[in-house]
Short mmCIF file of C-alpha atoms in Angstrom, two decimals:
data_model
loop_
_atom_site.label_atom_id
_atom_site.label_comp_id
_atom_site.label_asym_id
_atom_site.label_seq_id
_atom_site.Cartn_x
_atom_site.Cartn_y
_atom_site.Cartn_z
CA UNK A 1 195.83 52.08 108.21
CA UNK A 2 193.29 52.21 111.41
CA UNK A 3 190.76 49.82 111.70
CA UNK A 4 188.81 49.91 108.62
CA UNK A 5 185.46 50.61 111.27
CA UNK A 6 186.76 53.82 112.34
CA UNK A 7 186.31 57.85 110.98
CA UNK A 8 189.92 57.66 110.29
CA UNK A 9 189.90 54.47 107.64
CA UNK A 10 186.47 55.80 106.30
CA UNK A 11 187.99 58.99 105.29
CA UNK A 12 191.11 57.91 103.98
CA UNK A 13 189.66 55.04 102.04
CA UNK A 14 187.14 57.46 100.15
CA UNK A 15 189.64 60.27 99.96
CA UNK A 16 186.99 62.86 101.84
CA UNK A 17 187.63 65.68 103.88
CA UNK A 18 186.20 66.73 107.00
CA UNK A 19 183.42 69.48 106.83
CA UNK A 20 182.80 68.69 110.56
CA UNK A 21 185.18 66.44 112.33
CA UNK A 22 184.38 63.91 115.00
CA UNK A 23 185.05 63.60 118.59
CA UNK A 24 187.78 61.06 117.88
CA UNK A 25 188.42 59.44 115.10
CA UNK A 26 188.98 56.17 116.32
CA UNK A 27 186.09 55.92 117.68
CA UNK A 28 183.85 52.59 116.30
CA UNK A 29 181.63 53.05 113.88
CA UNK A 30 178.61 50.16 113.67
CA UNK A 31 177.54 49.43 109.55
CA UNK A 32 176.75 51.79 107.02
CA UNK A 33 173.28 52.65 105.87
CA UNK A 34 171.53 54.71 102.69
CA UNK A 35 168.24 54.42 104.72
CA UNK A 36 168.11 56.88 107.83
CA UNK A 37 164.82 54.91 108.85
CA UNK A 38 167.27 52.39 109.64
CA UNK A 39 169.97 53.47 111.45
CA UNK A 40 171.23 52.45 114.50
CA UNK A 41 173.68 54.23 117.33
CA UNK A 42 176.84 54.66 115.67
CA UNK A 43 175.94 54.04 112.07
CA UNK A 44 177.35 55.22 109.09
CA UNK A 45 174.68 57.72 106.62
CA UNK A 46 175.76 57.90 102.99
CA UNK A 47 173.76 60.40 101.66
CA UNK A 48 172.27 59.57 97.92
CA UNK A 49 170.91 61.29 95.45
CA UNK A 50 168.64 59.48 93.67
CA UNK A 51 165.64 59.82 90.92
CA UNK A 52 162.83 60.63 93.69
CA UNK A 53 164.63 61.81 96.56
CA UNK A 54 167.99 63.00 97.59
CA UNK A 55 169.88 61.80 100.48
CA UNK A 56 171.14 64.64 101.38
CA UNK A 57 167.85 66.21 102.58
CA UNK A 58 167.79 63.67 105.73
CA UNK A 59 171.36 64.17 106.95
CA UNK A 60 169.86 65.76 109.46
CA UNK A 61 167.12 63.41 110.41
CA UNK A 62 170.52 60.08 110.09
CA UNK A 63 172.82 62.49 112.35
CA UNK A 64 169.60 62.63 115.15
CA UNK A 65 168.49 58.93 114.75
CA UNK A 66 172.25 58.28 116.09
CA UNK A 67 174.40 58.25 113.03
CA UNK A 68 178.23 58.83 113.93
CA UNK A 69 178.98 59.79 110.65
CA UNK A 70 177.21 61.03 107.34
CA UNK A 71 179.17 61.24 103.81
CA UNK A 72 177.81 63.79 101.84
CA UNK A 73 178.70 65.58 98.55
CA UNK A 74 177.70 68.63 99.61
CA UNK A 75 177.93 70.97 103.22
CA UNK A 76 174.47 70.58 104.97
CA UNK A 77 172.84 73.36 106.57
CA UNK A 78 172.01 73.24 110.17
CA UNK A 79 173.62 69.96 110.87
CA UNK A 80 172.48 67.97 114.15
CA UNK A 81 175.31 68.75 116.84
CA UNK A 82 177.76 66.21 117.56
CA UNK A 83 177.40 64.47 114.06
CA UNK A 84 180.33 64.19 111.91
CA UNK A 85 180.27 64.80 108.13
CA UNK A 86 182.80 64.01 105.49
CA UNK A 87 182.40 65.33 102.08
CA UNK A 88 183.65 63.40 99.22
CA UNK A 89 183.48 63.82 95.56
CA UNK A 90 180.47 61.06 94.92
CA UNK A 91 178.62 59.42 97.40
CA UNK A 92 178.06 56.49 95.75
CA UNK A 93 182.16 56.41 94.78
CA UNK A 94 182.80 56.23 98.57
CA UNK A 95 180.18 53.41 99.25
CA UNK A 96 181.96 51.79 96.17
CA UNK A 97 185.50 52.36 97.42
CA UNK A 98 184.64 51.48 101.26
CA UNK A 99 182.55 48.22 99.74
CA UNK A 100 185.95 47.36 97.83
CA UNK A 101 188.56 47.93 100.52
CA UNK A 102 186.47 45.76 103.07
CA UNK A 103 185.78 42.75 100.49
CA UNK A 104 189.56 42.69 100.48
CA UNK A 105 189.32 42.23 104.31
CA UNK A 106 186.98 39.60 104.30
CA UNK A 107 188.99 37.46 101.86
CA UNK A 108 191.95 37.84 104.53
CA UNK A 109 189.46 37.19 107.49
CA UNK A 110 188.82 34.03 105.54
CA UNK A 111 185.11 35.02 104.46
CA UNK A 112 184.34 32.85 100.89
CA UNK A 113 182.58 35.53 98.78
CA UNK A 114 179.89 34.28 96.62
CA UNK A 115 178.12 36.13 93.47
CA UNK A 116 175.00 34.37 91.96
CA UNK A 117 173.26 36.29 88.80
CA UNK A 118 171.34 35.25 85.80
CA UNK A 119 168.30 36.01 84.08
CA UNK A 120 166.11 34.08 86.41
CA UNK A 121 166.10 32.14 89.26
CA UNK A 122 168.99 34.14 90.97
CA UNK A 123 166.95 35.48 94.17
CA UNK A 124 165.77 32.21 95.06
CA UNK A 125 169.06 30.35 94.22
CA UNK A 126 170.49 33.09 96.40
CA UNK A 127 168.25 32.41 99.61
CA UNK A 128 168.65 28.51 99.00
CA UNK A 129 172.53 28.93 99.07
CA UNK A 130 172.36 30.93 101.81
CA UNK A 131 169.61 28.57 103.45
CA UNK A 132 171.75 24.96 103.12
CA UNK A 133 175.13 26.73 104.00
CA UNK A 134 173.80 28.09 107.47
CA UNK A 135 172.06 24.96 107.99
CA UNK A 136 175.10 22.53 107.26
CA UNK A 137 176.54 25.10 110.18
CA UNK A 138 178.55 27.64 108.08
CA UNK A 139 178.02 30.84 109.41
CA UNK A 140 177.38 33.27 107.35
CA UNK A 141 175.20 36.46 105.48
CA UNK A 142 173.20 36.89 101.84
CA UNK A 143 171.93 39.95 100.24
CA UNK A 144 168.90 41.44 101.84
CA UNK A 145 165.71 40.85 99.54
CA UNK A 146 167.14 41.61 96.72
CA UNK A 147 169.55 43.98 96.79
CA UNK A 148 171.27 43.45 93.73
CA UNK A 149 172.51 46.64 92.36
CA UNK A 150 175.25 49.30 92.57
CA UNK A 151 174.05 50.29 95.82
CA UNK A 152 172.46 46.67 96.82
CA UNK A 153 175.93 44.92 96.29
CA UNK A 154 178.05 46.91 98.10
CA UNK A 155 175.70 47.45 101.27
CA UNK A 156 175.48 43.50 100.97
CA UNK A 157 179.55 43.43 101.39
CA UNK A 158 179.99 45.95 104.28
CA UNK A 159 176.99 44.03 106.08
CA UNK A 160 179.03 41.24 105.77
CA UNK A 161 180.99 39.88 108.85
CA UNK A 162 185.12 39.12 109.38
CA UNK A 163 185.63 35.81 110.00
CA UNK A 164 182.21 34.48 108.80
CA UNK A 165 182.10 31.49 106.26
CA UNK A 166 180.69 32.80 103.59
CA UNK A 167 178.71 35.96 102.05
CA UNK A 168 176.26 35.51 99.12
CA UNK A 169 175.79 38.35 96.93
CA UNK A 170 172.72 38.43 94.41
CA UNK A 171 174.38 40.42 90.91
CA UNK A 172 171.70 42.27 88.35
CA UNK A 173 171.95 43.86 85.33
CA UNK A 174 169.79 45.17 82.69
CA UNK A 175 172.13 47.54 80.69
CA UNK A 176 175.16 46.39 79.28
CA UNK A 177 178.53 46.39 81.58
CA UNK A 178 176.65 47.00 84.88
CA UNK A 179 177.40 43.16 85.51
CA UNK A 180 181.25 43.95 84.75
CA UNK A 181 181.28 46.60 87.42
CA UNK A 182 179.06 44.74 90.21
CA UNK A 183 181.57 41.99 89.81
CA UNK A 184 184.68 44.22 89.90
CA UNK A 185 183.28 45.25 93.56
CA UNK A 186 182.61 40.89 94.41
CA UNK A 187 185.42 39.37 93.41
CA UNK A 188 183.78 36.05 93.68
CA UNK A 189 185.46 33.09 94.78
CA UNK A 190 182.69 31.18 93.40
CA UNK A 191 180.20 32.70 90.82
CA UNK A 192 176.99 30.98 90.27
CA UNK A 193 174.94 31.61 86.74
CA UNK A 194 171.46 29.97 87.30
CA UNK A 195 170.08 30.30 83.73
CA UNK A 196 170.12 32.88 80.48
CA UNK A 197 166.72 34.15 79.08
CA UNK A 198 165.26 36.81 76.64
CA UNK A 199 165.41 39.75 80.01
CA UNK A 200 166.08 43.23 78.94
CA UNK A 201 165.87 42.58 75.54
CA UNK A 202 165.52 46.76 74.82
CA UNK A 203 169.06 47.45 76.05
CA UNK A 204 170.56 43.59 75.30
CA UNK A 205 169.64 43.10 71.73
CA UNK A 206 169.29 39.20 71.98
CA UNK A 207 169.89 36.26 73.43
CA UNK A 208 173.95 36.62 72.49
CA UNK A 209 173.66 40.21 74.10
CA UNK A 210 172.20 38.54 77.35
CA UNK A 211 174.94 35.75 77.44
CA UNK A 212 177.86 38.27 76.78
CA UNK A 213 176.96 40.08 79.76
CA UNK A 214 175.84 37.70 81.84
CA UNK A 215 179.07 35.94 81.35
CA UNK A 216 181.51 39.27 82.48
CA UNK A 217 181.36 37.82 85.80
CA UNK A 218 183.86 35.44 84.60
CA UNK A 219 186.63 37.73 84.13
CA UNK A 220 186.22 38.82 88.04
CA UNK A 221 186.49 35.36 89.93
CA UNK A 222 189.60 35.14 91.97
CA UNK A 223 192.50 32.70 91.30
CA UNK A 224 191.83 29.12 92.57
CA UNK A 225 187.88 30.33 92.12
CA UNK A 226 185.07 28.41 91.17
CA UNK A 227 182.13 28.73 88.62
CA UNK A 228 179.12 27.17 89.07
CA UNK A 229 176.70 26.78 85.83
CA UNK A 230 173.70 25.08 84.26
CA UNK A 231 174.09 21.86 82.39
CA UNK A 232 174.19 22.36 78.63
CA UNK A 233 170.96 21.21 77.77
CA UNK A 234 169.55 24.43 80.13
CA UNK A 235 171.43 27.18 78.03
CA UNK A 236 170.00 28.38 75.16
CA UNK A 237 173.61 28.58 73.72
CA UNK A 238 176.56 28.38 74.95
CA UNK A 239 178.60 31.16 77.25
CA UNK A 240 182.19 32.20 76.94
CA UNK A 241 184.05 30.26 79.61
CA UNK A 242 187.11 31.62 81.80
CA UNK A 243 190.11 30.68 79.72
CA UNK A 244 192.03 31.84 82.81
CA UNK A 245 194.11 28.79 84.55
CA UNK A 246 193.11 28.18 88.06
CA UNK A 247 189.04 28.78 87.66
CA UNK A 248 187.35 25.55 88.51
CA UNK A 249 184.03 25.03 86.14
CA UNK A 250 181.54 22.91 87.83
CA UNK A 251 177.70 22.10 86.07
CA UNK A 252 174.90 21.42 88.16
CA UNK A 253 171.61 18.90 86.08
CA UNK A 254 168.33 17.72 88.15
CA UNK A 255 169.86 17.07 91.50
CA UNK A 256 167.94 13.99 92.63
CA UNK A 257 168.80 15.26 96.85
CA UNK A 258 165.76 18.26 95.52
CA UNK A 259 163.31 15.85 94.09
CA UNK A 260 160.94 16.35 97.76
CA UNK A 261 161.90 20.67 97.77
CA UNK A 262 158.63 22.12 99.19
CA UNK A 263 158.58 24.83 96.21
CA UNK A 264 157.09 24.16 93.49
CA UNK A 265 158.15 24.15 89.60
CA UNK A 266 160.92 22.35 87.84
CA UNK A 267 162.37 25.92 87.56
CA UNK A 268 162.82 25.62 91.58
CA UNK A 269 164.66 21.84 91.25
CA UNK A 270 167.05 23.37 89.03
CA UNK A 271 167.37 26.77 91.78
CA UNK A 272 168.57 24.08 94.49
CA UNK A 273 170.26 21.71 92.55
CA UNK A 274 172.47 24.71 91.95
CA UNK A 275 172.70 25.14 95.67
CA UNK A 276 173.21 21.71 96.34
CA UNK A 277 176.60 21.62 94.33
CA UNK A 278 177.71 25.08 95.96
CA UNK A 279 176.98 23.25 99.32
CA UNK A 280 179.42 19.76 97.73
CA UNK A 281 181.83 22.50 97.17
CA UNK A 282 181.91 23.96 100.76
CA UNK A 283 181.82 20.26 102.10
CA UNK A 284 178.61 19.40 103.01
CA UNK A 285 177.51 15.67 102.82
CA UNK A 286 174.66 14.95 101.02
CA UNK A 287 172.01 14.09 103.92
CA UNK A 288 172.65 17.41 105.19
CA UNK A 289 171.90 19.12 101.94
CA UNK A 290 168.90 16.40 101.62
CA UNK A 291 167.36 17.66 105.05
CA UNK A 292 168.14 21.53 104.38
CA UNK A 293 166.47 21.47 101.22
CA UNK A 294 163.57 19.64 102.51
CA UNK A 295 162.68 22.55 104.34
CA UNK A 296 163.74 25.35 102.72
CA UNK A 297 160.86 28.67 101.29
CA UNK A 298 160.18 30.80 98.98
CA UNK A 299 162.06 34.11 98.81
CA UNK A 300 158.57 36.57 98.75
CA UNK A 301 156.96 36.66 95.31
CA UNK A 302 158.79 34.10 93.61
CA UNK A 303 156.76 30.62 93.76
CA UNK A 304 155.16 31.52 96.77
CA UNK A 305 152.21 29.27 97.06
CA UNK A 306 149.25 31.51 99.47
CA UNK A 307 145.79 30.05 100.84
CA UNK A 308 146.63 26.61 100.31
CA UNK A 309 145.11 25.45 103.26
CA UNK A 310 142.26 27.61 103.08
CA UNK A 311 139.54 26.21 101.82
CA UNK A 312 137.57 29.71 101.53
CA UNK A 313 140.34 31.51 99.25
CA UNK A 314 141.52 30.72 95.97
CA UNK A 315 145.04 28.81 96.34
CA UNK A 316 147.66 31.67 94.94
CA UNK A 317 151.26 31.45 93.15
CA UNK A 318 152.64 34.32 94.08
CA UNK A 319 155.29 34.88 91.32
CA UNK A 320 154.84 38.11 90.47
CA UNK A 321 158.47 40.54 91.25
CA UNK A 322 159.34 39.91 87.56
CA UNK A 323 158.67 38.07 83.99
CA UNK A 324 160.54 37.92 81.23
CA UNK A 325 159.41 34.89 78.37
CA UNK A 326 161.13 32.46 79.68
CA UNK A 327 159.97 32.67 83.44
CA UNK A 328 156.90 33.02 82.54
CA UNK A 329 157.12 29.89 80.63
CA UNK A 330 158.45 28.15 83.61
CA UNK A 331 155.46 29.63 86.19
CA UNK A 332 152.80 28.41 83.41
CA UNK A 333 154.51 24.94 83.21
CA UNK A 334 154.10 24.99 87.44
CA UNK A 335 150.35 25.99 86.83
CA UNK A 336 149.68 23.46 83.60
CA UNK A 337 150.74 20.90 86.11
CA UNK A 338 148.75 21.96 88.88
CA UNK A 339 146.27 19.26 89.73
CA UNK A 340 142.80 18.91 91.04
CA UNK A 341 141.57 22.67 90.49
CA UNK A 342 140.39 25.24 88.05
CA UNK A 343 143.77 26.68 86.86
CA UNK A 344 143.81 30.86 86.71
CA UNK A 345 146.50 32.87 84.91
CA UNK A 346 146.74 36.64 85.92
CA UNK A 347 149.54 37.75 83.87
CA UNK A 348 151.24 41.25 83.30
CA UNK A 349 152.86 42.62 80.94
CA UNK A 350 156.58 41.88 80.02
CA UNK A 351 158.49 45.24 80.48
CA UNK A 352 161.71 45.95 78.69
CA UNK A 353 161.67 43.56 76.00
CA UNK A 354 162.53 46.17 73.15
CA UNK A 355 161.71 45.07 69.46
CA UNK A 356 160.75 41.08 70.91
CA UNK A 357 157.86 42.18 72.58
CA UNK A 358 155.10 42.06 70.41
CA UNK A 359 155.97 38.12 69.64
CA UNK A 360 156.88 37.26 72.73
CA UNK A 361 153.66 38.74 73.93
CA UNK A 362 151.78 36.60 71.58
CA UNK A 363 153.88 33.75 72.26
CA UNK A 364 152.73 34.32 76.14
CA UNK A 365 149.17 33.99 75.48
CA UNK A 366 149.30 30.94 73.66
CA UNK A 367 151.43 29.06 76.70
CA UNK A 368 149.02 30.42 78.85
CA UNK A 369 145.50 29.12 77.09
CA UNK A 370 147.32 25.69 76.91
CA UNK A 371 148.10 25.33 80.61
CA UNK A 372 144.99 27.36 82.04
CA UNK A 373 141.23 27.02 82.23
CA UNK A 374 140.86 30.96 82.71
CA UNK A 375 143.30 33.62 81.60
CA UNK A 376 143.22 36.99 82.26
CA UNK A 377 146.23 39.51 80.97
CA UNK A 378 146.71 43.24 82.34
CA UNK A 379 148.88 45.59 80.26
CA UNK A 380 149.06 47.27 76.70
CA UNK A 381 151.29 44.68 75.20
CA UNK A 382 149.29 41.93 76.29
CA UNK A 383 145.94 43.58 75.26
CA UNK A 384 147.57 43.96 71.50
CA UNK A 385 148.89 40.01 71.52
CA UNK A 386 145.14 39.17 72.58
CA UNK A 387 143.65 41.63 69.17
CA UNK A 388 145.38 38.78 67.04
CA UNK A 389 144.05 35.61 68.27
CA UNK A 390 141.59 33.82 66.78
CA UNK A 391 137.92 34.48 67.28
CA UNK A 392 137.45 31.94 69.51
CA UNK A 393 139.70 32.72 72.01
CA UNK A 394 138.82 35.94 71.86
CA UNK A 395 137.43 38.15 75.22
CA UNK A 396 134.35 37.27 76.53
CA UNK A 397 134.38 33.48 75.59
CA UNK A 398 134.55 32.83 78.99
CA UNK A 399 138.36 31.73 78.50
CA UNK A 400 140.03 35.17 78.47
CA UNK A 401 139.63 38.54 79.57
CA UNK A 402 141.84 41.03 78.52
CA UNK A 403 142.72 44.67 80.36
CA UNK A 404 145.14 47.55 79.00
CA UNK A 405 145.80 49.28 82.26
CA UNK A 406 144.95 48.99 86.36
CA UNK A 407 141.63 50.68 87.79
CA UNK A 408 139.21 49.96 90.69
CA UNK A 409 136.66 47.99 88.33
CA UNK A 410 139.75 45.73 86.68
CA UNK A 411 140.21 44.47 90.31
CA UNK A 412 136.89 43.93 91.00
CA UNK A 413 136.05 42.34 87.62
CA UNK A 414 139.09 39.89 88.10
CA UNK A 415 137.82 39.00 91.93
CA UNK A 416 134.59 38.18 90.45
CA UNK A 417 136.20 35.61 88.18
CA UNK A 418 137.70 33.96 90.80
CA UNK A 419 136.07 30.74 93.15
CA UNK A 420 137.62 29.59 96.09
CA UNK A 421 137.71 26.12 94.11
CA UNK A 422 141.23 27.92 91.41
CA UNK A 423 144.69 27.59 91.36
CA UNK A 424 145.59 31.47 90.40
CA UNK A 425 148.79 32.34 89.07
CA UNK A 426 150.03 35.98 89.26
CA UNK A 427 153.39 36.87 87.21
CA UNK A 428 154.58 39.95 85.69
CA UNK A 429 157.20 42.49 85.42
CA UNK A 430 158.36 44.19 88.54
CA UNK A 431 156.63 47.50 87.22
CA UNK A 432 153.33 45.66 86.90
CA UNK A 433 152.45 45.33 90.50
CA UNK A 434 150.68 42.04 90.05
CA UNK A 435 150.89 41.52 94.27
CA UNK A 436 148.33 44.25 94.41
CA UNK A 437 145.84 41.54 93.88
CA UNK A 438 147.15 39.92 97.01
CA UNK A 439 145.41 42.04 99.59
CA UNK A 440 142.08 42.03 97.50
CA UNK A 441 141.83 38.46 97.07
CA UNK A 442 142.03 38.66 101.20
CA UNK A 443 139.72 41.36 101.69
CA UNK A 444 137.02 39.84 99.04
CA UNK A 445 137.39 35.95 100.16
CA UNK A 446 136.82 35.39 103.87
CA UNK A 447 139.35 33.61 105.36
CA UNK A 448 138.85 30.81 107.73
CA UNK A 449 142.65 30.39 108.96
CA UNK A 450 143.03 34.21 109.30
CA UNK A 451 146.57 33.54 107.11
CA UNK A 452 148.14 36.32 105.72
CA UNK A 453 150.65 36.94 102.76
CA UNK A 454 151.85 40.67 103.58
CA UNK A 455 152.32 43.06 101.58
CA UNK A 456 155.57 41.42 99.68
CA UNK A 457 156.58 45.03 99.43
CA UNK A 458 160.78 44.86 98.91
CA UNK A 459 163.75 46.62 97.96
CA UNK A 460 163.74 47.97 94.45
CA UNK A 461 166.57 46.26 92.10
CA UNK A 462 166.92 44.47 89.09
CA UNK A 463 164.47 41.89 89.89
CA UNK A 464 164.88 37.75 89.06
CA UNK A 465 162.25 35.26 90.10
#
């Protein structure tokens, strides 16, 4: 076969044919992109069609950013002259099939490939892999934000480079056997699960239904692979381990090397001490995962702590790209223990949690008055879990305030709540939009740092704090 970055490979690996040919088909093609905002000369358009828009209607607009190549399902009228399009059966099939194919070459180029999913924690396990690898001097690449689904995975594996070290590729599900399928693309040679939860509950049934299918990574690790899991006492019950011979199981516990990480939580400790064993696995000595972690961030909104050192603005805990019961359990435990201001929770509703929702929502509200001063919920569930508890707890005690949708006066009634003097902590589900608080709590409270937080706006996948 030709090199696999050429027109040639491209269209005999997705078995398309060649509504316009190019100039050479040899010629070196430079990454492949869904996004024609971000193309570069020489790029590779796949053209999607998705629930809002459809790829196809900027193959033109790809071809004249500088786009070699576009793969299309469909001929395109008017095409941009000197572009090349190949025409293949499914889009998405071809990204699959190219994404395939090339994790086969990275394995032979000696790249490690590494899959980390779970119901929480995987983004930030994810960048803290990623973060103590490249700092004990691997080189290598993780998946952008969090781009963690059948189009997020295998963009993450053709972004990937031959010969690097290592590529770490965030895995999300929230429908049964999408997990199978992401890892069928991975391969992992080591598979981290960070942690199983109540996520999804509407499409997973239970907490069985969650560990079944966050456990079909198993069946995908390579021979002479590793897995990399919680401790015992951190699953809710136990997950069916790879009864194939030559898969290593490792546990990680409370690594004492992330007892001084600069995030905040317990939930965090247990995000690098899972990062900490992949980095003993690679080789890394302990002072060098001691000194990455010491200085290792937040991934944006998950335990991002804003305003801190402004003494005008509320001090924020930005953990608000997704909830499910037992995140929020572990961002309320983070604010309980939150010292030496008025705590705030600003939560969101819990989306996707079928049948469970009602109880959980009510089990929400009562982990939130215990660990905060003030608490104020947004949503219809949580508005219905606040209608049941008792009178005096009810809105307008000065305790709660409950709201069943977003408007104008919400925001402003939630700003006036607020002192510079609180710890605030905003969590919900992804389709909340708790961050939209962000920018008003700037705009209403003066700063006198002039930090910012940015917008936190990100790739849409199947989220994980």
């Amino acid at each position: 076969m030709a090199s696999f970055w050429t027109p040639a490979a491209f269209a005999q690996i997705t078995g398309g044919r060649w509504l316009i040919p190019p100039p050479a088909l040899d010629q070196p093609l430079a990454g492949v992109s869904i996004d024609s905002r971000q193309l570069g000369p020489g790029a590779v358009f796949v053209a999607i069609r998705g629930e809002r828009q459809d790829g196809h209607d900027f193959v033109a607009h790809a071809l004249a950013q500088g786009a070699a190549l576009a793969i299309v399902e469909q001929e395109i009228p008017s095409p941009e002259p000197g572009g090349a399009l190949l025409q293949v059966p499914s889009t998405i099939g071809a990204l699959h099939a190219l994404a395939r194919h090339y994790r086969d070459l990275l394995g032979a180029s000696g790249c490690r490939v590494l899959s980390v999913s779970g119901s929480n924690g995987k983004t930030t396990t994810r960048h803290l892999i990623h973060h103590v690898l490249t700092q004990a001097v691997w080189r290598g690449t993780q998946s952008p934000r969090s781009f963690n689904n059948h189009l997020g995975v295998p963009l993450t594996l053709l972004a990937a480079q031959l010969g690097d070290a290592f590529v770490v590729c965030e895995l999300g599900t929230n429908h049964p056997g999408e997990l199978a399928a992401l890892a069928e693309l991975v391969r992992p040679d080591l598979a981290v699960v960070t942690s199983i939860g109540e996520e999804h509950l509407e499409f997973f049934g239970d907490l069985a239904g969650v560990a079944r299918e966050e456990s079909a990574v198993f069946d995908f690790v390579r021979p002479g692979g590793s897995v990399v899991l919680p401790e015992a006492r951190w699953l809710p019950l136990p997950l069916e381990l790879p009864a194939r011979p030559g898969v290593s199981i490792s546990r990680f516990d409370l690594d004492p090397l992330a007892s001084d990480l600069p995030l905040p939580g317990l939930h965090n400790r247990l995000n690098a001490s899972a990062a900490a064993l992949v980095a003993r696995l690679f080789g890394a000595d302990d002072e060098t995962i001691r000194r990455a972690l010491n200085c290792a961030n937040a991934p944006p909104l998950r335990s991002e702590v804003l305003f801190a050192a402004d003494p005008l603005r509320p001090t924020v805990i930005n953990d608000a790209y997704n909830a499910n019961p037992s995140s929020m359990a572990a961002a309320l435990s983070l604010l309980k223990d939150w010292a030496g201001r008025r705590r705030v929770s600003i939560l969101g509703d819990m989306l996707e949690l079928g049948e469970r929702s009602p109880t959980a929502h009510q089990e929400v509200v009562a982990w939130a008055l215990a660990a905060a001063e003030h608490c104020i919920f947004v949503g219809p569930c949580f508005a219905a879990a606040i209608a049941q508890i008792s009178p005096n707890k009810a809105p307008g005690t000065g305790q709660v305030a409950a709201y069943s949708d977003w408007s104008t006066e919400v925001i402003e009634a939630i700003l006036a709540a607020l002192t510079p003097q609180d710890v605030v902590l905003l969590k919900g589900s992804r389709g909340m939009g708790m961050e939209r608080l962000i920018p008003a709590i700037e705009s209403h409270f003066p700063s006198a740092t002039n930090e910012a937080a940015g917008d936190g706006l990100e790739f849409q996948s199947t989220p994980g704090y």
